Coordinates of C-alpha atoms and ligand atoms in Angstrom, one line a residue:
X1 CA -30.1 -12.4 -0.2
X2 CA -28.5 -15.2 -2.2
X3 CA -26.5 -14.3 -5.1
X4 CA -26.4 -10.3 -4.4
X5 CA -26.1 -7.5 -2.1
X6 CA -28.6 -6.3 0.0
X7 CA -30.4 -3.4 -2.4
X8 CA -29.2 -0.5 0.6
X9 CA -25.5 -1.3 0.1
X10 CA -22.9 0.4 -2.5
X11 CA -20.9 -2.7 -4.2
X12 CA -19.2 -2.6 -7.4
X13 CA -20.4 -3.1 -10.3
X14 CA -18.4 -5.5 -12.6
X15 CA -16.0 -8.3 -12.1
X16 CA -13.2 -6.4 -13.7
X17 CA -14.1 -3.3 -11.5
X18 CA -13.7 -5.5 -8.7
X19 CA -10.2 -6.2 -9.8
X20 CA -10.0 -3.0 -10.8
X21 CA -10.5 -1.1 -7.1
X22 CA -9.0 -3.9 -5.0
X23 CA -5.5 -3.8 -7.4
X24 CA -5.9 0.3 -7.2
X25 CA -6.2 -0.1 -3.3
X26 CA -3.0 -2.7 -3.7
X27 CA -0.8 -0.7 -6.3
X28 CA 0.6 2.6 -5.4
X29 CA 3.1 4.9 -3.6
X30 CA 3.8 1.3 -1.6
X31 CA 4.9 -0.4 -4.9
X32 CA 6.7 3.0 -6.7
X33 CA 8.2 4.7 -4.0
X34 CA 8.5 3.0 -0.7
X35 CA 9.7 -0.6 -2.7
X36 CA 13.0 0.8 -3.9
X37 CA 13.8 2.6 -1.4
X38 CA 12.8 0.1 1.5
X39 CA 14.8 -2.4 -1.3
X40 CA 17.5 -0.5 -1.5
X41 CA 18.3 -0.2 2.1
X42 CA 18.0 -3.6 3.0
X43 CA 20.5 -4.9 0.9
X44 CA 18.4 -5.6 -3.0
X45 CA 18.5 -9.1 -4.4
X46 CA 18.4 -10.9 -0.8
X47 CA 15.4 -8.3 0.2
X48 CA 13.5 -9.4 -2.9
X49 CA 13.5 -13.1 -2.3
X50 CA 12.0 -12.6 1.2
X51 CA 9.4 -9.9 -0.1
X52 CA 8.4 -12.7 -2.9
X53 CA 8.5 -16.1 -0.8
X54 CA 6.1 -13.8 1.7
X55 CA 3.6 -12.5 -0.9
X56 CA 3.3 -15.8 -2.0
X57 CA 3.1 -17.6 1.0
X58 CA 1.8 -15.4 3.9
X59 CA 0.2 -12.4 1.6
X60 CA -2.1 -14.1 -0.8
X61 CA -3.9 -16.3 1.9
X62 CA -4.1 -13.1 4.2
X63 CA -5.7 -11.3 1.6
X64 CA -8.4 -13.9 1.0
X65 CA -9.2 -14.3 4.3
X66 CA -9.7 -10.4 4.1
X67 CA -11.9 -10.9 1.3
X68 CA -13.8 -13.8 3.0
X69 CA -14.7 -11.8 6.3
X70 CA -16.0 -8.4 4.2
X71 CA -18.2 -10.6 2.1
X72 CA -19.8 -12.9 4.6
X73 CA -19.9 -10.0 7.1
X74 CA -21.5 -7.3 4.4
X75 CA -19.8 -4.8 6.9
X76 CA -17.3 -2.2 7.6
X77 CA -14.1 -4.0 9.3
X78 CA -15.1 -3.6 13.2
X79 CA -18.7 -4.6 12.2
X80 CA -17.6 -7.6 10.3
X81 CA -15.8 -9.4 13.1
X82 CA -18.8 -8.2 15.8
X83 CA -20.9 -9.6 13.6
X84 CA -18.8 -12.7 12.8
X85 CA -18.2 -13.4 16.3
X86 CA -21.0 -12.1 18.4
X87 CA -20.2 -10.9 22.0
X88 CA -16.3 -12.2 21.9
X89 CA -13.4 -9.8 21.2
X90 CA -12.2 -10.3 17.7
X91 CA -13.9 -6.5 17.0
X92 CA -10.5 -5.4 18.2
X93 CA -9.1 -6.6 15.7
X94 CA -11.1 -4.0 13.6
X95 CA -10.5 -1.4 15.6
X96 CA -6.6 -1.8 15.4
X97 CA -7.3 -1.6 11.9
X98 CA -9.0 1.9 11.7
X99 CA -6.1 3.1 13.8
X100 CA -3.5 1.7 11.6
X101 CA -5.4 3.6 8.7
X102 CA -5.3 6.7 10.7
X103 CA -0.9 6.5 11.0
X104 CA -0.7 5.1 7.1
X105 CA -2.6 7.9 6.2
X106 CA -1.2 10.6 7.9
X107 CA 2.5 9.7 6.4
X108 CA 1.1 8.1 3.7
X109 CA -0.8 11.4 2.4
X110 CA 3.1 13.1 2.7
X111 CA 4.3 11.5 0.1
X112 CA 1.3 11.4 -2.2
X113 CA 1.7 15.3 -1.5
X114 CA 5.3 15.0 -3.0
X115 CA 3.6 14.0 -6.2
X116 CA 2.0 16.6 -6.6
X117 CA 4.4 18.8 -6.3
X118 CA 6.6 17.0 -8.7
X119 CA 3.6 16.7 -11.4
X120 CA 3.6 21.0 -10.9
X121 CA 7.8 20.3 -12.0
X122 CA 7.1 18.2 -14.8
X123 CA 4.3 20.7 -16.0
X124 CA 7.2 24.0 -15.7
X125 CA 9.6 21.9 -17.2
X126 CA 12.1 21.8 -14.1
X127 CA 13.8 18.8 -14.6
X128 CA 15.1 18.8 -18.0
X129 CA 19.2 20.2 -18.4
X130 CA 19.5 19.6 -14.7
X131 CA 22.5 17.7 -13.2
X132 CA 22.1 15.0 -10.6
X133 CA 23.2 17.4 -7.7
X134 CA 20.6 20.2 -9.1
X135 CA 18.3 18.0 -9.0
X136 CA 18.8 17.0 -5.4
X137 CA 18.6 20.5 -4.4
X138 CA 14.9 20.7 -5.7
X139 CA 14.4 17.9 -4.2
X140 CA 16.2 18.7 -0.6
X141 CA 14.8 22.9 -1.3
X142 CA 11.3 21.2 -1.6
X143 CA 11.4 19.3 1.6
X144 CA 13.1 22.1 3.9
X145 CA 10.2 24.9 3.2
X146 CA 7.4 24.5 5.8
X147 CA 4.8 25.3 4.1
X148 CA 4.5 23.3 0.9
X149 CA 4.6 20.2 1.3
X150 CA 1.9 20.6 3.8
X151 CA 0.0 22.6 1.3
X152 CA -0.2 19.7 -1.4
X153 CA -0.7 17.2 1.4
X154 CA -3.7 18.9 2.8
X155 CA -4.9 19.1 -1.3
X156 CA -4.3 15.4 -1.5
X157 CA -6.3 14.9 1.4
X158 CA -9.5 16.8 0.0
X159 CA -9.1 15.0 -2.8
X160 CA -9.6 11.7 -1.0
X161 CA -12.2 12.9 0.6
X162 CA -14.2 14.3 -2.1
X163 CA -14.0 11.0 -3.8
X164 CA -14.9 9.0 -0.5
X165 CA -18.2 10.8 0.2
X166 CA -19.2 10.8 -2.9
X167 CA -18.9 6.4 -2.5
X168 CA -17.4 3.5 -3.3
X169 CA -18.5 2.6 -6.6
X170 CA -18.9 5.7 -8.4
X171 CA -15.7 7.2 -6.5
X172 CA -13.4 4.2 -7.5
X173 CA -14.2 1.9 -10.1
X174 CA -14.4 4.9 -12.8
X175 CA -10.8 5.9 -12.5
X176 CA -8.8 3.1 -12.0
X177 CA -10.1 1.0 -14.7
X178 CA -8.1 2.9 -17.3
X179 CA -5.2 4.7 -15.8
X180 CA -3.2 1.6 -13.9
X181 CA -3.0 -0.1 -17.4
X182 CA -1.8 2.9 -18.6
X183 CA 0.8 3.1 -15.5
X184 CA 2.2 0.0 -16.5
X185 CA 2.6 1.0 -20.3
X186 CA 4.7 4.1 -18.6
X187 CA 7.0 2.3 -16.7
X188 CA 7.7 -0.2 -18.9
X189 CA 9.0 2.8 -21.6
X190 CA 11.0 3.8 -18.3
X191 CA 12.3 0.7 -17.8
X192 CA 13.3 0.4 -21.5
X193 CA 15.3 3.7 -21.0
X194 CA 17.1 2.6 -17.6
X195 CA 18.1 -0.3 -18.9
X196 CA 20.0 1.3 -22.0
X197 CA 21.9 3.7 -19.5
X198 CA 25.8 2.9 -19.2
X199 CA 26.2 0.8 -16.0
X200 CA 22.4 -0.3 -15.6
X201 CA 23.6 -4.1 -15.4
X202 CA 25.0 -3.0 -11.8
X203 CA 21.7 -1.9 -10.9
X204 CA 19.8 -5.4 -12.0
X205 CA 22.6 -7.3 -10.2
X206 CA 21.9 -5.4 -7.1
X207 CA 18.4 -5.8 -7.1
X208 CA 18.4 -9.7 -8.2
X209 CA 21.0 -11.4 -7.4
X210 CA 21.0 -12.1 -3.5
X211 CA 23.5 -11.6 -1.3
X212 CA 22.5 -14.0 2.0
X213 CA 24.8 -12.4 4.2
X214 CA 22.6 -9.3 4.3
X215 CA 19.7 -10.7 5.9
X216 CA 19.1 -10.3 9.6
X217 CA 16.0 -10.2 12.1
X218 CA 15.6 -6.3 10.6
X219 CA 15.6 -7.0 6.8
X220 CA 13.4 -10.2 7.2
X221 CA 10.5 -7.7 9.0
X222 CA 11.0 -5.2 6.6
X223 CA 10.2 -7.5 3.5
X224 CA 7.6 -8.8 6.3
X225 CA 6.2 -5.0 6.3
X226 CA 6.5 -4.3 2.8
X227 CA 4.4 -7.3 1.3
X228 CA 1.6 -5.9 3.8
X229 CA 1.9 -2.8 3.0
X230 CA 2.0 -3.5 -0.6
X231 CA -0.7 -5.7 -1.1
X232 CA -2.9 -3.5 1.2
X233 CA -3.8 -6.2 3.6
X234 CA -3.7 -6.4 7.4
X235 CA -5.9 -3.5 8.5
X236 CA -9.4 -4.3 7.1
X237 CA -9.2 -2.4 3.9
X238 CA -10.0 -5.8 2.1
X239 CA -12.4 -6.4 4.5
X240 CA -14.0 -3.4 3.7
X241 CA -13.8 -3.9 -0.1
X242 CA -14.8 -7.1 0.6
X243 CA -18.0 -6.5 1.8
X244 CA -19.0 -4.2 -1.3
X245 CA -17.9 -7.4 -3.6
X246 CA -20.8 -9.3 -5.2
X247 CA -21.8 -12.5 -4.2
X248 CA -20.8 -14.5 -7.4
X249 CA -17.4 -13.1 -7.2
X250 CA -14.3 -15.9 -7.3
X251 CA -12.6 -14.7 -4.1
X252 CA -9.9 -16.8 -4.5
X253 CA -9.0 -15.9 -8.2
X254 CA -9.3 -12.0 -7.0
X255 CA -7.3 -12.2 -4.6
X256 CA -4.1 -14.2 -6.7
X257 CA -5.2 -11.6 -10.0
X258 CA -4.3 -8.7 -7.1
X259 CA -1.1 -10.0 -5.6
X260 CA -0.1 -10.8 -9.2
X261 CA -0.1 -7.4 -10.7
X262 CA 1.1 -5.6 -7.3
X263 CA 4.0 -7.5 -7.3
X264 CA 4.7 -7.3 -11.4
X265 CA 4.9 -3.4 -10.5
X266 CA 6.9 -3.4 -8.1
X267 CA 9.6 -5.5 -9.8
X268 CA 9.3 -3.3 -12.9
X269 CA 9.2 0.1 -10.3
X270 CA 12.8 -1.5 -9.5
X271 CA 13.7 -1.8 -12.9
X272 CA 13.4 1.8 -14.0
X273 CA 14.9 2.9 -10.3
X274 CA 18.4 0.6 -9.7
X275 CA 19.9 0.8 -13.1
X276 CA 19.2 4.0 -12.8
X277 CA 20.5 4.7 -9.5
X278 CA 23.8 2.9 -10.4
X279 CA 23.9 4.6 -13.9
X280 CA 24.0 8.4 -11.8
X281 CA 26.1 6.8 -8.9
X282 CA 23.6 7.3 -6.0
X283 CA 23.4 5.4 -3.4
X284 CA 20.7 2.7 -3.4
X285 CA 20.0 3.4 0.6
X286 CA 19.3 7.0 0.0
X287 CA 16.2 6.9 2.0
X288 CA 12.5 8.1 1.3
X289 CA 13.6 10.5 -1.4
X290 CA 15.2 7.5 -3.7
X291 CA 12.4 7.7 -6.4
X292 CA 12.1 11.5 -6.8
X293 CA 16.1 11.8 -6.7
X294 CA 16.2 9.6 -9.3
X295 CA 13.3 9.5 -11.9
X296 CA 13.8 13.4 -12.8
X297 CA 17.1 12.7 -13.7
X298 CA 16.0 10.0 -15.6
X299 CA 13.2 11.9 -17.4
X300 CA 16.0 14.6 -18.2
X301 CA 17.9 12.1 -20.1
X302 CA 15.3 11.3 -22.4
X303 CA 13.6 11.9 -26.0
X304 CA 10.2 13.1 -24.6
X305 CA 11.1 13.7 -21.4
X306 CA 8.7 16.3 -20.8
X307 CA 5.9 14.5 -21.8
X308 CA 6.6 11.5 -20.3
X309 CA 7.9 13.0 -16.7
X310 CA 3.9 14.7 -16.8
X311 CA 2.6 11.5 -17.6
X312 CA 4.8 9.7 -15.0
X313 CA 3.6 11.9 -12.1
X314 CA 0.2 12.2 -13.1
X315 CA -0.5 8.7 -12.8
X316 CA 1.8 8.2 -9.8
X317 CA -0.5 10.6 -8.1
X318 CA -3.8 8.8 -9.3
X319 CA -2.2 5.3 -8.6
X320 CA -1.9 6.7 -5.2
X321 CA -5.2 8.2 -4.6
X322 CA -6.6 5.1 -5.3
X323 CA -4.9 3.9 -2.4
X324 CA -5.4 6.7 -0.1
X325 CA -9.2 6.0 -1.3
X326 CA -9.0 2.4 0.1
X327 CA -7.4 3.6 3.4
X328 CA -9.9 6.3 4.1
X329 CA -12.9 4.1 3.4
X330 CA -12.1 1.7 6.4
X331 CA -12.2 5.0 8.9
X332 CA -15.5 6.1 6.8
X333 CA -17.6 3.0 6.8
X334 CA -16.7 2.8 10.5
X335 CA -17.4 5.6 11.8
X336 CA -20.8 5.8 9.3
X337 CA -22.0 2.5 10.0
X338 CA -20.7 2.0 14.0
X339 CA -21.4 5.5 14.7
X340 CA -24.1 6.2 12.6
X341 CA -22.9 9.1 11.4
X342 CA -23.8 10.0 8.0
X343 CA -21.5 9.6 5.1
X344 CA -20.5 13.1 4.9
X345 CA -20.5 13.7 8.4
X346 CA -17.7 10.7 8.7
X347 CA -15.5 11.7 5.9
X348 CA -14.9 15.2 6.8
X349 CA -14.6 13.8 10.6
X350 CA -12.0 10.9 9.3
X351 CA -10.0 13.7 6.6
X352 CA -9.6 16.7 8.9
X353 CA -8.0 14.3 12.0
X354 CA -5.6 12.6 9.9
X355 CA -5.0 15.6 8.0
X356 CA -4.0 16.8 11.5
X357 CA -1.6 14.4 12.4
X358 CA 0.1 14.5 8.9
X359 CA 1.4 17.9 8.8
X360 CA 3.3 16.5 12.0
X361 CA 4.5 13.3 9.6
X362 CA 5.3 16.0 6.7
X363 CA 7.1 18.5 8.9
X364 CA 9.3 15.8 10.8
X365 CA 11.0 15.4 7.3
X366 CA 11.9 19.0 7.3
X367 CA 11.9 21.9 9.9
X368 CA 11.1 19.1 12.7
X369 CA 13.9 16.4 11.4
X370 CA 15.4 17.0 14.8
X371 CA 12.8 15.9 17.0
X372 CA 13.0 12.3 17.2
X373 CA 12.3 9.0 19.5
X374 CA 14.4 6.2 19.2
X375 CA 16.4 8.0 16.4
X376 CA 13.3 7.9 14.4
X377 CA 11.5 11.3 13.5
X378 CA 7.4 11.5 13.4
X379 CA 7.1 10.1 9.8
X380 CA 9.2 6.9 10.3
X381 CA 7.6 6.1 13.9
X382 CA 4.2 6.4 11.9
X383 CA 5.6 4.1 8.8
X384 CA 7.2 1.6 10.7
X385 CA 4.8 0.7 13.3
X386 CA 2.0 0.8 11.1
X387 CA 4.1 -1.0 8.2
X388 CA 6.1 -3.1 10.5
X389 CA 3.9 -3.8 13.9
X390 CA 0.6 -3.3 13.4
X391 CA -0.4 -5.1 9.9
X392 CA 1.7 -8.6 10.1
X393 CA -0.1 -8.6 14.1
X394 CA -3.2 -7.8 12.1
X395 CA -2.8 -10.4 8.8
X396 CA -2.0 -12.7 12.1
X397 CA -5.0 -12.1 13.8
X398 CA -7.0 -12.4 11.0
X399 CA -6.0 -15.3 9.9
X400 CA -6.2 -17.1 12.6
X401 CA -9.9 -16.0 13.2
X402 CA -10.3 -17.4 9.2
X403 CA -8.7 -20.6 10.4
X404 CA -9.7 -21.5 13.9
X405 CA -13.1 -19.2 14.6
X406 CA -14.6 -19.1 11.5
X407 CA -13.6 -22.8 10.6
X408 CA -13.1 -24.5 7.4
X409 CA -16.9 -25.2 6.3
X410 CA -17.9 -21.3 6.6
X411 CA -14.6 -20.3 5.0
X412 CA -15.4 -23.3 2.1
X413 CA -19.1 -22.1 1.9
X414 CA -18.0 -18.6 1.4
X415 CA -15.1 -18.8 -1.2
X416 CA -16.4 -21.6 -3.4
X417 CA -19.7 -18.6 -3.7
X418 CA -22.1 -21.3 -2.1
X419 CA -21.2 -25.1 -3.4
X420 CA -21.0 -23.2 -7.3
X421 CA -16.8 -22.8 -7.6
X422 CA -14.6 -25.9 -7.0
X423 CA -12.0 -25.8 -4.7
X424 CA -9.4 -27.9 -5.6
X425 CA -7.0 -25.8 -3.1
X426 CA -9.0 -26.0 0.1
X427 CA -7.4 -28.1 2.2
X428 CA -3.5 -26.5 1.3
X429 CA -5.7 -23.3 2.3
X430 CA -6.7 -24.0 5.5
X431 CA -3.2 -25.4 6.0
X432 CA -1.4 -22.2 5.2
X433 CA -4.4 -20.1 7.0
X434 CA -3.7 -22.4 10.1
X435 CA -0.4 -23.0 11.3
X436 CA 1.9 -21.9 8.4
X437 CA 1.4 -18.2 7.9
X438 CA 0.5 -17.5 11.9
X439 CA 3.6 -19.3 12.7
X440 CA 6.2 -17.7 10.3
X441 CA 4.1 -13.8 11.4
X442 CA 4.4 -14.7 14.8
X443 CA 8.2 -15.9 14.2
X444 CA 9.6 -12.7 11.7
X445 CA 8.0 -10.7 14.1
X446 CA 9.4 -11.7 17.4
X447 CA 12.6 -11.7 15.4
X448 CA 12.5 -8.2 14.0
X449 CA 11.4 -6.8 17.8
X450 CA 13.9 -8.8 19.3
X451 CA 11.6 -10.6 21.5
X452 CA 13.4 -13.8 19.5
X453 CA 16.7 -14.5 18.4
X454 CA 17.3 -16.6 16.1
Ligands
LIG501 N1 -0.9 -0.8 -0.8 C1 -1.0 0.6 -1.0 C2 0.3 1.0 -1.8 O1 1.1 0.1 -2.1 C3 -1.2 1.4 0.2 C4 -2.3 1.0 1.0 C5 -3.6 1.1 0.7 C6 -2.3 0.2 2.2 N2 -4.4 0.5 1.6 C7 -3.6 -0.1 2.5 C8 -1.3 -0.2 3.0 C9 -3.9 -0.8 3.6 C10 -1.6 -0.9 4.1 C11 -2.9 -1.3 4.4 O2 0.5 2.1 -2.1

């Protein structure tokens, strides 16, 4: 089976298309709408420097030892570490991961629901001539009724679905190929427009410059969270893609291409939002519904507004079904290839559960806001355990199986595609994969839960 895949397995196709499904699994609602927001309550500038210095430093290597277990495992992510690891328990691991795509789903598929909605605004025109407190009252209107946010998260989730089962390369590769470049064009033209608002320099000072007296144990797990949750990594979903990449794929390279443009959107999301939000006088910590508060008010104040609010939302919501895509996949090629089920069989199985439990996440926003634990409602026990908890233990579990079970000559073997790539980086690698990147998870987390105090 040298240099391919084994004739039976879906892979994709291209080297860009590999890029292309792994940076639409890494780039979405995570960079655009939970960024500034999470940003903005945890302080800005200080935030940022800790959500960098952990891409860089924990995220990247996490995500190519994702990459390294799905290729040399050619299996789903509870297969891969059964496989990898024969008759031990590291398949836990795996299975932690489908349940973590289960919760990011279900609260996950809330918000790519909002999007939908606010594309159906953008299409009736609803946002132009508005004031800032009219458009909060769509906004706040939207999330009180019971019924439709449900509505468009329940069509969000077919959608998913029907692009799951129909597989991974014709499903995925297609779509994101074209639309996240054009993304980016989109919110560059917004951050063009943010940035020539009265007051936006308040808005970059917030977000860049730091202010070290904001961080505690709390912000340093959030920024923790959201480089996981950004760069998709900790659960399996690039152990999953993983396994559909070919053989002569630079893993390495991938991986660093990924992190790269999932980070450049993210800082250019927070561009178009803080200027913005200092420009209306909202406050940055405004919660969840930062992004949709603000960006219609933005779109009202521009030449073209229309037009570009429709194009804004539209590719929000594909940005984000590339994502949910990635998710569901890990709970579909387990349950296909552990259970045997058949494809179809498993996707409607894996959509209608999480469905299930995300009209709970979508209604705890609204007419169930008051039922909460640990003065957290359904939604935010969902985002901040999966977020917060489950993928740094994850990204810390798996890269110490990388490191210490699978050992430096399978890892060298498998990223240098064989003895034909060079790895100048190797040993730094194993370094970080080793002690660096378990330690600092193993210390931010204690930290955050309070189990450490430093
Ligand atoms: N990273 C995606 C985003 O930013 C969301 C996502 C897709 C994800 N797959 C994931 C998050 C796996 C955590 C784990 O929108």
């Amino acid at each position: 089976m040298a240099g391919g895949n084994l004739p039976s397995r879906d892979s994709f196709s291209s080297k860009f298309g590999i890029i292309a499904a792994a940076a639409g699994s890494a780039i979405g609602l995570g960079n655009i709408w939970r960024f500034p927001y999470i940003a903005g309550e945890n302080g800005g500038g200080a935030f940022l420097i800790l959500y960098l210095a952990f891409i860089f430093v924990i995220g990247i290597p996490v995500m190519m030892s994702e990459l390294t277990i799905g290729r040399r495992a050619q299996l789903n992510a509870f297969g891969s570490f059964k496989k990898l690891a024969p008759g031990k328990p590291w398949y836990l691991v795996g299975f932690m991961g489908v349940i973590a795509a289960f919760m990011i789903l279900a609260f996950y598929s809330t918000i790519a629901g909002w999007t939908l909605q606010y594309l159906y605004l953008s299409i009736t025109d609803a946002f132009s001539g508005k004031t800032q407190v009219e458009l909060t009252q769509v906004y706040d209107t939207f999330l009180a009724s019971s019924y439709m946010p449900s509505i468009w998260q329940l069509i969000f989730m077919l959608l998913t679905g029907w692009i799951v089962m129909a597989g991974v390369k014709n499903g995925i590769e297609k779509y994101t190929k074209i639309l996240m470049p054009l993304l980016l064009v989109i919110i560059i033209i917004l951050d063009i427009r943010a940035l020539t608002l009265p007051n936006s320099m308040d808005g970059l000072t917030f977000l860049f410059k730091p202010d070290f007296s904001k961080i505690t144990a709390d912000v340093v797990l959030e920024a923790l969270g959201q480089a996981f949750f950004s760069l998709s990594i900790g659960m399996g979903t690039l152990i999953t893609y993983g396994s559909y990449i070919r053989k002569d794929n630079n893993l390495g390279s991938t991986a660093i291409s990924v992190s790269l443009a999932d980070t450049f959107i993210a800082i250019l999301s927070g561009v178009a939002i803080f200027p913005a939000v200092f420009a209306f006088g909202i406050q940055p910590d405004a919660g969840t519904g930062l992004v949709f508060i603000v960006l219609p008010n933005l779109f009202s104040q521009m030449t073209g507004g229309y037009i570009f609010a429709l194009l804004f939302f539209l590719l929000l919501s594909v940005a984000a079904l590339t994502s949910t895509i990635s998710v569901l996949e890990v709970v579909v090629a387990y349950f296909s290839e552990e259970l045997k089920m058949s494809r179809k069989k498993a996707t409607v199985l894996a959509s209608v559960s999480i469905a299930f439990i995300g009209v709970f996440a979508t209604l705890s926003l609204g007419p169930l806001k008051d039922y909460t634990l640990f003065d957290k409602n359904f939604f935010e026990i969902l985002d901040f355990t999966s977020a917060n908890i489950m993928l740094p233990l994850g990204g810390l579990l798996i890269v110490v199986f990388v490191g210490w079970y699978l050992g430096k000559d399978k890892v060298s073997d498998e990223l240098s595609n064989q003895g034909a790539l060079k790895l100048p980086l190797m040993g730094i690698f194993m370094f970080i994969i080793k002690f660096i990147a378990p330690i600092a998870i193993a210390i931010v987390f204690m930290n955050g839960i309070g189990l450490l105090n430093l």
